[in-house]
Amino acid sequence: MKEIDARRLLCPMPVIRLQEAACQMPPGEEIKMICTDPGVMSDIPAWCKVHGHRVVQAEETHGEYHLVVRLQ
Amino acid sequence: MKKQPKAVSLISGGLDSMLATKLILDQGVHVEGINFFTGFCVEGHTHAIRQKDKDKKKRNNALWVAEQLGIKLHIIDVVEPYKEVLINPKHGYGAHLNPCLDCKVFMVRQAYEWIHKHDFDFIITGEVVGQRPMSQRKQIMPVVARESGAETLLVRPLSAKNLPVTKPEAEGWIDREKLHGISGRTRKPQIALAQQYGIDDFAQPAGGCCFLTDRSYSKKLGDLWGHRGHKDYELDDIMLLKVGRHLRPKANFKMIIGREEGENNFMEGYKREFTHMKTVSHAGPLALVDGTLEAGDAQLAARILARFSQGKEEKRVDVVLHHKDTAAEGKVISVEPMREQDVSKDWYV
Ligand code: SF4
């Protein structure tokens, strides 16, 4: 699983990082995003929805937001 | 054209680009959205930073629009190429530091390059003739089409009937009769169209789509440029203009003082790049120092910072100062907080 450290990045930068990685990777692969901007909890699922990808995990731990996206 | 035509739509997150896209989608065109991140976009940033805004809805409006329309949205990072647009706008600035006409030309040019790369046929924008004082006047709309290189591949569905026929109309990829002829500053036709489509809850940005139309933000940017002696900037510079109080007590340095916990937390992330200070004897905000402190400046800055701490009415407040580029422990300075009346209004940027 590819991991992207998007700490300190404000939306929409985490989404842009995810998008850049997603277009280099085949369907079925997973990307883990580690973020600090709470906006990712709505932006990443919204971006996944319009591109047909799936958020398989989304949780807040110690002020960080961890999301795992499975590419479709 | 036998195959389904494909268009890319510039989605700002506002109503106009949403309606323009809908009009084209309804004609059976495959549409994908494109949204540019210049670093100045109003989207969410300060909401994400400020504690008091924590409960506000934090949606990205462009993504919301894409979701509502059921189209893909590509968010493109144009922070680097946008610098040239902002630093040297051929057509100048608007009321503040907003280079709207150059900005539109730039975005349509980016979209034009995008359609070539992705084998799309044309471009849609939500522009309306005569709506905005600068870039959307009728005589200026052809400038965007021409200077971006998009020429007749640029369709403005909301105002199409007021503009020359474009290639997608001439070729029959879309029906001009189903496009609109809206013009002027009134929002009534757009609101009526939104109602017709059952769209409510759309974002209505006050002023414009970016911070550059904001007077206070532009003033801070102008101050930054003026004191640095050049207009170059990094993403961090322009992000920091969105947070804290900015005070310039002397030409050689500026203080950015957090206004609340959310801002202090955000500014914590910049401690490595900036000389910074914080009150230690009393609770108080974090301050980043942009510029260089000359003899006596550390005392001055510490006194100002103490004024914004809980110890502002005390005789002495201890402030710890960390110089950037030094890993050493910070230096504690004990100061008398500056009196309220001595914090000059002119220092506020
Ligand atoms: S308001 Fe900002 S983003 Fe919108 S056209 Fe003007 S400069 Fe560009």
mmCIF file of N, CA and C in Angstrom, chain A residues 8 10-13 15-16 19 37-38 42-43 46-47 49-51, chain B residues 37 45 48 58 60 63 66-67 71-75 77 266 269-270:
data_model
loop_
_atom_site.group_PDB
_atom_site.id
_atom_site.type_symbol
_atom_site.label_atom_id
_atom_site.label_comp_id
_atom_site.label_asym_id
_atom_site.label_seq_id
_atom_site.Cartn_x
_atom_site.Cartn_y
_atom_site.Cartn_z
ATOM 1 N N ARG A 8 -0.137 18.746 7.521
ATOM 2 C CA ARG A 8 0.058 20.196 7.366
ATOM 3 C C ARG A 8 -0.463 20.729 6.031
ATOM 4 N N LEU A 10 -3.181 21.846 3.532
ATOM 5 C CA LEU A 10 -4.584 22.241 3.639
ATOM 6 C C LEU A 10 -5.320 21.847 2.364
ATOM 7 N N CYS A 11 -6.598 21.555 2.528
ATOM 8 C CA CYS A 11 -7.415 21.199 1.374
ATOM 9 C C CYS A 11 -7.392 22.345 0.366
ATOM 10 N N PRO A 12 -7.310 22.089 -0.921
ATOM 11 C CA PRO A 12 -7.427 20.760 -1.530
ATOM 12 C C PRO A 12 -6.094 20.050 -1.809
ATOM 13 N N MET A 13 -4.985 20.507 -1.187
ATOM 14 C CA MET A 13 -3.698 19.867 -1.505
ATOM 15 C C MET A 13 -3.680 18.343 -1.243
ATOM 16 N N VAL A 15 -6.054 16.269 -1.568
ATOM 17 C CA VAL A 15 -6.796 15.643 -2.670
ATOM 18 C C VAL A 15 -5.932 15.640 -3.933
ATOM 19 N N ILE A 16 -5.206 16.729 -4.151
ATOM 20 C CA ILE A 16 -4.340 16.812 -5.339
ATOM 21 C C ILE A 16 -3.243 15.735 -5.258
ATOM 22 N N GLN A 19 -4.831 12.427 -6.014
ATOM 23 C CA GLN A 19 -5.153 12.353 -7.437
ATOM 24 C C GLN A 19 -3.905 12.067 -8.272
ATOM 25 N N ASP A 37 -5.613 18.218 8.113
ATOM 26 C CA ASP A 37 -6.745 19.115 7.844
ATOM 27 C C ASP A 37 -8.043 18.301 7.909
ATOM 28 N N PRO A 38 -8.926 18.653 8.855
ATOM 29 C CA PRO A 38 -10.171 17.878 8.982
ATOM 30 C C PRO A 38 -11.034 17.889 7.719
ATOM 31 N N SER A 42 -14.293 15.135 4.396
ATOM 32 C CA SER A 42 -15.373 15.262 3.406
ATOM 33 C C SER A 42 -14.816 15.319 1.984
ATOM 34 N N ASP A 43 -13.658 15.957 1.808
ATOM 35 C CA ASP A 43 -13.129 16.130 0.443
ATOM 36 C C ASP A 43 -12.668 14.823 -0.197
ATOM 37 N N ALA A 46 -15.575 12.711 -1.194
ATOM 38 C CA ALA A 46 -16.267 13.340 -2.338
ATOM 39 C C ALA A 46 -15.484 13.112 -3.623
ATOM 40 N N TRP A 47 -14.166 13.261 -3.542
ATOM 41 C CA TRP A 47 -13.337 13.060 -4.735
ATOM 42 C C TRP A 47 -13.439 11.597 -5.184
ATOM 43 N N LYS A 49 -15.870 9.546 -4.682
ATOM 44 C CA LYS A 49 -17.200 9.279 -5.230
ATOM 45 C C LYS A 49 -17.269 9.677 -6.706
ATOM 46 N N VAL A 50 -16.772 10.866 -7.039
ATOM 47 C CA VAL A 50 -16.903 11.293 -8.429
ATOM 48 C C VAL A 50 -15.972 10.527 -9.374
ATOM 49 N N HIS A 51 -14.921 9.935 -8.828
ATOM 50 C CA HIS A 51 -14.006 9.167 -9.684
ATOM 51 C C HIS A 51 -14.249 7.661 -9.593
ATOM 52 N N PHE B 37 -6.108 25.041 -8.486
ATOM 53 C CA PHE B 37 -5.688 25.488 -7.159
ATOM 54 C C PHE B 37 -4.506 26.437 -7.325
ATOM 55 N N HIS B 45 -9.713 26.797 3.498
ATOM 56 C CA HIS B 45 -8.479 26.903 4.284
ATOM 57 C C HIS B 45 -8.613 27.501 5.658
ATOM 58 N N ALA B 48 -10.445 25.602 8.071
ATOM 59 C CA ALA B 48 -9.729 24.456 8.612
ATOM 60 C C ALA B 48 -8.789 24.897 9.713
ATOM 61 N N LYS B 58 -17.463 22.077 6.109
ATOM 62 C CA LYS B 58 -16.177 22.181 5.429
ATOM 63 C C LYS B 58 -16.213 21.425 4.112
ATOM 64 N N ASN B 60 -15.733 21.155 0.028
ATOM 65 C CA ASN B 60 -15.088 21.803 -1.102
ATOM 66 C C ASN B 60 -16.192 21.996 -2.136
ATOM 67 N N LEU B 63 -15.968 20.222 -5.534
ATOM 68 C CA LEU B 63 -16.251 18.779 -5.448
ATOM 69 C C LEU B 63 -17.743 18.533 -5.235
ATOM 70 N N ALA B 66 -19.434 18.866 -8.530
ATOM 71 C CA ALA B 66 -19.167 17.673 -9.358
ATOM 72 C C ALA B 66 -20.042 16.502 -8.906
ATOM 73 N N GLU B 67 -20.161 16.358 -7.592
ATOM 74 C CA GLU B 67 -21.004 15.283 -7.057
ATOM 75 C C GLU B 67 -22.452 15.457 -7.489
ATOM 76 N N ILE B 71 -20.266 14.269 -12.324
ATOM 77 C CA ILE B 71 -19.127 14.295 -13.257
ATOM 78 C C ILE B 71 -17.823 14.162 -12.489
ATOM 79 N N LYS B 72 -16.773 13.756 -13.196
ATOM 80 C CA LYS B 72 -15.451 13.687 -12.582
ATOM 81 C C LYS B 72 -14.929 15.110 -12.394
ATOM 82 N N LEU B 73 -14.126 15.316 -11.365
ATOM 83 C CA LEU B 73 -13.510 16.633 -11.185
ATOM 84 C C LEU B 73 -12.011 16.452 -11.006
ATOM 85 N N HIS B 74 -11.246 17.143 -11.825
ATOM 86 C CA HIS B 74 -9.791 17.098 -11.725
ATOM 87 C C HIS B 74 -9.328 18.391 -11.076
ATOM 88 N N ILE B 75 -8.689 18.283 -9.932
ATOM 89 C CA ILE B 75 -8.202 19.488 -9.261
ATOM 90 C C ILE B 75 -6.720 19.620 -9.609
ATOM 91 N N ASP B 77 -3.046 21.486 -9.533
ATOM 92 C CA ASP B 77 -2.161 22.372 -8.779
ATOM 93 C C ASP B 77 -1.442 23.298 -9.764
ATOM 94 N N PHE B 266 -1.696 25.806 13.748
ATOM 95 C CA PHE B 266 -1.280 25.836 12.347
ATOM 96 C C PHE B 266 0.107 26.465 12.224
ATOM 97 N N GLY B 269 3.541 24.632 12.815
ATOM 98 C CA GLY B 269 4.168 23.929 11.704
ATOM 99 C C GLY B 269 5.236 24.737 10.985
ATOM 100 N N TYR B 270 5.321 26.017 11.281
ATOM 101 C CA TYR B 270 6.284 26.890 10.596
ATOM 102 C C TYR B 270 7.457 27.279 11.496
#
